[in-house]
Amino acid sequence: MLNIALPKGRLGEKVYRMFAEAGFRCPSIEEENRKLTFESPENGVRYFWVKPSDVSVYVERGAADIGVCGRDILLEYVPDIYELLDLKTGICRMAVAGSVGFRDDHRRTLRVATKFSRIAADYYASLGRDIDIIHLNGSIELAPILGLSDVIVDIVETGTTLKENGLHELETIVPVSARLIANKASYAFRQDMILNIRNGLEKQIGGSKQ
Ligand code: PRP
């Protein structure tokens, strides 16, 4: 069976439906329960739900043959995997945001709170801007509100979280969408099955709305 790591949550459910439509249904995953692994021997697949930021770890190390994760994860962790397809869903962007009225004072080091330290460091290095990264694990929007940072680098989808917290987008760093990725050895040895899934998913693109 081919092991497939899906990101737990809304994106994963959307993406599973694309796999199902592509011919890789797994009835047990559609039942409400707290299980993490689901097998469909008829279709030759075993799915498992993992934390979105862990998908690339499972795939890089071969615990999963293929998986789906956001481009943000690939840019942040730079895993040694093959990127096979842009699924054109889970569309959002990596952006810099700050309080309404924030003005960057270039004489000072900019304090940047983020979960995406590498993306933030690369972005500001490309601008030649000196920054101090404050690495957080969630609720990043709190940092500028409480004066912990000047700005944040985070995912923006609808912009609602920013708006409801008195923040706004200052700069877009990079567009993000879900990507199908493969372990390199798995791709070499199980290419037919992997390409079969890839091509089936490609046909679903556009059918699965955001
Ligand atoms: C992400 C991101 C923002 C929010 C943006 O958080 O960190 O907080 O979504 O979405 P919006 O623009 O549609 O409001 P997520 O829900 O993934 O959880 P997190 O707090 O763990 O990052």
CSV table of C-alpha atoms and ligand atoms in Angstrom, one decimal:
chain,number,residue,atom,x,y,z
A,1,MET,CA,0.0,0.0,0.0
A,2,LEU,CA,1.1,3.5,-0.7
A,3,ASN,CA,1.4,5.7,2.5
A,4,ILE,CA,-0.1,9.1,2.1
A,5,ALA,CA,0.3,11.9,4.7
A,6,LEU,CA,-2.6,14.4,4.7
A,7,PRO,CA,-2.6,17.7,6.7
A,8,LYS,CA,-5.1,17.4,9.5
A,9,GLY,CA,-7.9,20.0,9.3
A,10,ARG,CA,-9.9,21.8,6.7
A,11,LEU,CA,-7.3,21.7,3.9
A,12,GLY,CA,-6.8,17.9,4.5
A,13,GLU,CA,-10.5,17.2,4.2
A,14,LYS,CA,-10.7,19.1,0.9
A,15,VAL,CA,-7.6,17.4,-0.4
A,16,TYR,CA,-8.9,13.9,0.6
A,17,ARG,CA,-12.0,14.6,-1.5
A,18,MET,CA,-9.7,15.3,-4.5
A,19,PHE,CA,-8.0,11.9,-3.9
A,20,ALA,CA,-11.4,10.2,-3.6
A,21,GLU,CA,-12.6,11.8,-6.8
A,22,ALA,CA,-9.4,10.7,-8.5
A,23,GLY,CA,-10.3,7.1,-7.7
A,24,PHE,CA,-8.6,6.6,-4.3
A,25,ARG,CA,-11.5,6.5,-1.9
A,26,CYS,CA,-11.1,5.2,1.6
A,27,PRO,CA,-14.6,4.7,3.2
A,28,SER,CA,-13.2,4.5,6.8
A,29,ILE,CA,-11.7,8.0,6.6
A,30,GLU,CA,-15.2,9.4,6.0
A,31,GLU,CA,-16.5,8.1,9.3
A,32,GLU,CA,-16.4,10.5,12.3
A,33,ASN,CA,-13.8,9.2,14.6
A,34,ARG,CA,-10.4,10.0,16.2
A,35,LYS,CA,-8.4,7.5,14.3
A,36,LEU,CA,-5.3,8.7,12.6
A,37,THR,CA,-4.7,5.9,9.9
A,38,PHE,CA,-7.1,4.6,7.4
A,39,GLU,CA,-6.6,1.8,4.8
A,40,SER,CA,-8.2,1.0,1.5
A,41,PRO,CA,-6.6,-2.2,0.4
A,42,GLU,CA,-8.8,-2.3,-2.8
A,43,ASN,CA,-7.3,1.1,-3.9
A,44,GLY,CA,-3.8,0.3,-2.6
A,45,VAL,CA,-3.6,3.3,-0.3
A,46,ARG,CA,-3.2,4.0,3.4
A,47,TYR,CA,-3.9,7.6,4.6
A,48,PHE,CA,-2.9,9.2,7.8
A,49,TRP,CA,-3.6,12.6,9.3
A,50,VAL,CA,-0.6,14.6,10.5
A,51,LYS,CA,0.0,18.1,11.7
A,52,PRO,CA,0.3,20.2,8.5
A,53,SER,CA,3.8,21.3,9.4
A,54,ASP,CA,4.9,17.7,9.9
A,55,VAL,CA,3.8,16.4,6.5
A,56,SER,CA,7.2,17.1,4.9
A,57,VAL,CA,9.0,15.3,7.7
A,58,TYR,CA,7.0,12.1,7.1
A,59,VAL,CA,7.6,12.3,3.4
A,60,GLU,CA,11.3,13.3,3.5
A,61,ARG,CA,12.1,10.4,5.8
A,62,GLY,CA,10.0,7.9,3.9
A,63,ALA,CA,7.3,7.2,6.5
A,64,ALA,CA,4.9,8.5,3.9
A,65,ASP,CA,5.5,7.9,0.2
A,66,ILE,CA,3.6,11.0,-0.8
A,67,GLY,CA,1.8,13.8,1.0
A,68,VAL,CA,0.2,17.2,0.7
A,69,CYS,CA,1.4,20.4,2.4
A,70,GLY,CA,1.4,24.1,1.8
A,71,ARG,CA,4.1,25.8,-0.1
A,72,ASP,CA,4.8,27.7,3.2
A,73,ILE,CA,6.1,24.5,4.8
A,74,LEU,CA,8.3,23.7,1.8
A,75,LEU,CA,9.9,27.2,1.9
A,76,GLU,CA,10.3,27.1,5.7
A,77,TYR,CA,11.8,23.6,6.1
A,78,VAL,CA,13.3,23.1,2.6
A,79,PRO,CA,12.8,19.3,2.8
A,80,ASP,CA,14.6,17.0,0.4
A,81,ILE,CA,11.6,15.8,-1.6
A,82,TYR,CA,10.1,16.0,-5.0
A,83,GLU,CA,7.3,18.6,-5.5
A,84,LEU,CA,4.9,16.9,-8.0
A,85,LEU,CA,1.9,19.2,-8.4
A,86,ASP,CA,0.3,22.5,-7.4
A,87,LEU,CA,-3.2,21.5,-6.2
A,88,LYS,CA,-4.4,25.1,-6.5
A,89,THR,CA,-6.3,24.8,-3.3
A,90,GLY,CA,-5.6,26.1,0.2
A,91,ILE,CA,-4.7,29.4,-1.6
A,92,CYS,CA,-3.4,32.1,0.7
A,93,ARG,CA,-0.2,34.2,1.0
A,94,MET,CA,2.7,34.8,3.3
A,95,ALA,CA,2.6,38.4,4.3
A,96,VAL,CA,4.1,41.1,6.6
A,97,ALA,CA,1.4,42.7,8.8
A,98,GLY,CA,1.4,45.4,11.5
A,99,SER,CA,-0.8,47.7,13.4
A,100,VAL,CA,-2.7,50.3,11.4
A,101,GLY,CA,-0.5,53.4,11.5
A,102,PHE,CA,2.8,51.4,11.9
A,103,ARG,CA,5.8,53.2,10.2
A,104,ASP,CA,9.1,51.4,9.9
A,105,ASP,CA,11.9,53.3,11.4
A,106,HIS,CA,15.0,52.2,9.5
A,107,ARG,CA,17.4,53.4,12.2
A,108,ARG,CA,16.1,50.6,14.5
A,109,THR,CA,16.3,46.8,14.2
A,110,LEU,CA,12.8,45.6,13.2
A,111,ARG,CA,11.3,43.1,15.6
A,112,VAL,CA,9.5,40.4,13.6
A,113,ALA,CA,7.3,37.8,15.3
A,114,THR,CA,6.6,34.6,13.2
A,115,LYS,CA,6.2,30.9,13.0
A,116,PHE,CA,8.2,31.1,9.8
A,117,SER,CA,11.6,32.2,10.8
A,118,ARG,CA,13.5,31.1,7.7
A,119,ILE,CA,11.0,32.7,5.4
A,120,ALA,CA,11.1,36.0,7.4
A,121,ALA,CA,14.9,35.9,7.6
A,122,ASP,CA,15.3,35.2,3.8
A,123,TYR,CA,12.8,38.0,3.0
A,124,TYR,CA,14.4,40.7,5.1
A,125,ALA,CA,17.9,39.6,4.0
A,126,SER,CA,16.8,40.1,0.4
A,127,LEU,CA,15.8,43.7,1.4
A,128,GLY,CA,19.0,44.2,3.4
A,129,ARG,CA,16.9,45.0,6.5
A,130,ASP,CA,18.3,44.2,9.9
A,131,ILE,CA,15.7,42.3,12.0
A,132,ASP,CA,15.3,40.5,15.3
A,133,ILE,CA,13.2,37.3,14.9
A,134,ILE,CA,10.9,36.4,17.7
A,135,HIS,CA,9.8,32.8,17.0
A,136,LEU,CA,6.3,32.0,18.2
A,137,ASN,CA,4.2,28.9,17.7
A,138,GLY,CA,0.7,30.4,17.2
A,139,SER,CA,-1.6,33.4,17.8
A,140,ILE,CA,1.1,35.5,16.1
A,141,GLU,CA,-1.3,38.4,15.8
A,142,LEU,CA,-1.0,39.0,19.5
A,143,ALA,CA,2.7,40.0,19.3
A,144,PRO,CA,2.3,43.6,17.8
A,145,ILE,CA,-0.8,44.2,19.9
A,146,LEU,CA,1.1,43.6,23.1
A,147,GLY,CA,4.3,45.3,21.9
A,148,LEU,CA,6.3,42.1,21.7
A,149,SER,CA,7.1,42.8,18.0
A,150,ASP,CA,6.8,45.6,15.5
A,151,VAL,CA,5.4,43.4,12.7
A,152,ILE,CA,4.5,39.8,12.0
A,153,VAL,CA,5.2,37.4,9.1
A,154,ASP,CA,2.3,35.0,8.8
A,155,ILE,CA,-0.3,33.4,6.6
A,156,VAL,CA,-3.2,35.6,5.4
A,157,GLU,CA,-6.1,33.9,3.8
A,158,THR,CA,-9.3,36.0,4.0
A,159,GLY,CA,-7.6,38.8,6.1
A,160,THR,CA,-10.3,38.4,8.8
A,161,THR,CA,-7.9,37.6,11.6
A,162,LEU,CA,-5.8,40.7,10.9
A,163,LYS,CA,-8.8,42.9,10.6
A,164,GLU,CA,-10.4,41.7,13.8
A,165,ASN,CA,-7.2,42.4,15.7
A,166,GLY,CA,-6.6,45.9,14.4
A,167,LEU,CA,-3.8,44.8,12.0
A,168,HIS,CA,-3.3,45.1,8.3
A,169,GLU,CA,-1.2,43.7,5.6
A,170,LEU,CA,1.9,45.7,4.8
A,171,GLU,CA,3.7,43.6,2.2
A,172,THR,CA,3.0,40.3,0.4
A,173,ILE,CA,6.0,38.0,0.5
A,174,VAL,CA,4.9,35.0,-1.5
A,175,PRO,CA,1.7,33.3,-2.7
A,176,VAL,CA,1.0,29.9,-1.1
A,177,SER,CA,-1.1,26.9,-2.2
A,178,ALA,CA,-1.2,23.1,-1.4
A,179,ARG,CA,1.4,20.9,-3.1
A,180,LEU,CA,1.6,17.2,-3.7
A,181,ILE,CA,5.1,16.0,-2.6
A,182,ALA,CA,6.9,12.7,-2.9
A,183,ASN,CA,9.7,10.9,-1.1
A,184,LYS,CA,12.6,10.6,-3.5
A,185,ALA,CA,13.2,6.8,-3.1
A,186,SER,CA,9.4,6.1,-3.2
A,187,TYR,CA,9.2,8.0,-6.4
A,188,ALA,CA,12.0,6.0,-7.9
A,189,PHE,CA,10.5,2.6,-6.9
A,190,ARG,CA,6.8,3.2,-7.1
A,191,GLN,CA,6.6,5.8,-9.8
A,192,ASP,CA,3.7,4.2,-11.7
A,193,MET,CA,1.3,4.3,-8.7
A,194,ILE,CA,2.5,7.8,-7.7
A,195,LEU,CA,2.1,9.2,-11.2
A,196,ASN,CA,-1.3,7.6,-11.4
A,197,ILE,CA,-2.4,9.5,-8.3
A,198,ARG,CA,-0.7,12.7,-9.5
A,199,ASN,CA,-2.5,12.6,-12.8
A,200,GLY,CA,-5.8,11.7,-11.2
A,201,LEU,CA,-5.4,14.7,-8.9
A,202,GLU,CA,-4.4,17.0,-11.8
A,203,LYS,CA,-7.8,16.2,-13.4
A,204,GLN,CA,-9.6,17.4,-10.2
A,205,ILE,CA,-7.9,20.8,-10.1
A,206,GLY,CA,-10.4,23.5,-10.5
A,207,GLY,CA,-13.2,21.2,-9.4
A,208,SER,CA,-12.3,21.7,-5.7
A,209,LYS,CA,-13.0,25.3,-4.9
A,210,GLN,CA,-11.1,27.1,-2.1
B,1,PRP,C1,-3.7,31.0,10.1
B,1,PRP,C2,-2.8,32.3,10.3
B,1,PRP,C3,-3.8,33.3,10.7
B,1,PRP,C4,-5.1,32.9,10.0
B,1,PRP,C5,-5.3,33.7,8.7
B,1,PRP,O1,-3.9,30.5,11.3
B,1,PRP,O2,-1.8,32.0,11.2
B,1,PRP,O3,-3.9,33.4,12.1
B,1,PRP,O4,-4.9,31.5,9.6
B,1,PRP,O5,-6.5,33.4,8.1
B,1,PRP,P1,-7.5,34.6,7.7
B,1,PRP,O6,-6.7,35.6,6.9
B,1,PRP,O7,-8.5,33.9,6.8
B,1,PRP,O8,-8.1,35.2,8.9
B,1,PRP,P2,-4.4,29.0,11.5
B,1,PRP,O9,-5.9,29.0,11.7
B,1,PRP,O10,-3.9,28.1,10.4
B,1,PRP,O11,-3.8,28.5,12.9
B,1,PRP,P3,-2.5,29.0,13.8
B,1,PRP,O12,-3.0,30.0,14.8
B,1,PRP,O13,-2.0,27.7,14.4
B,1,PRP,O14,-1.5,29.5,12.8
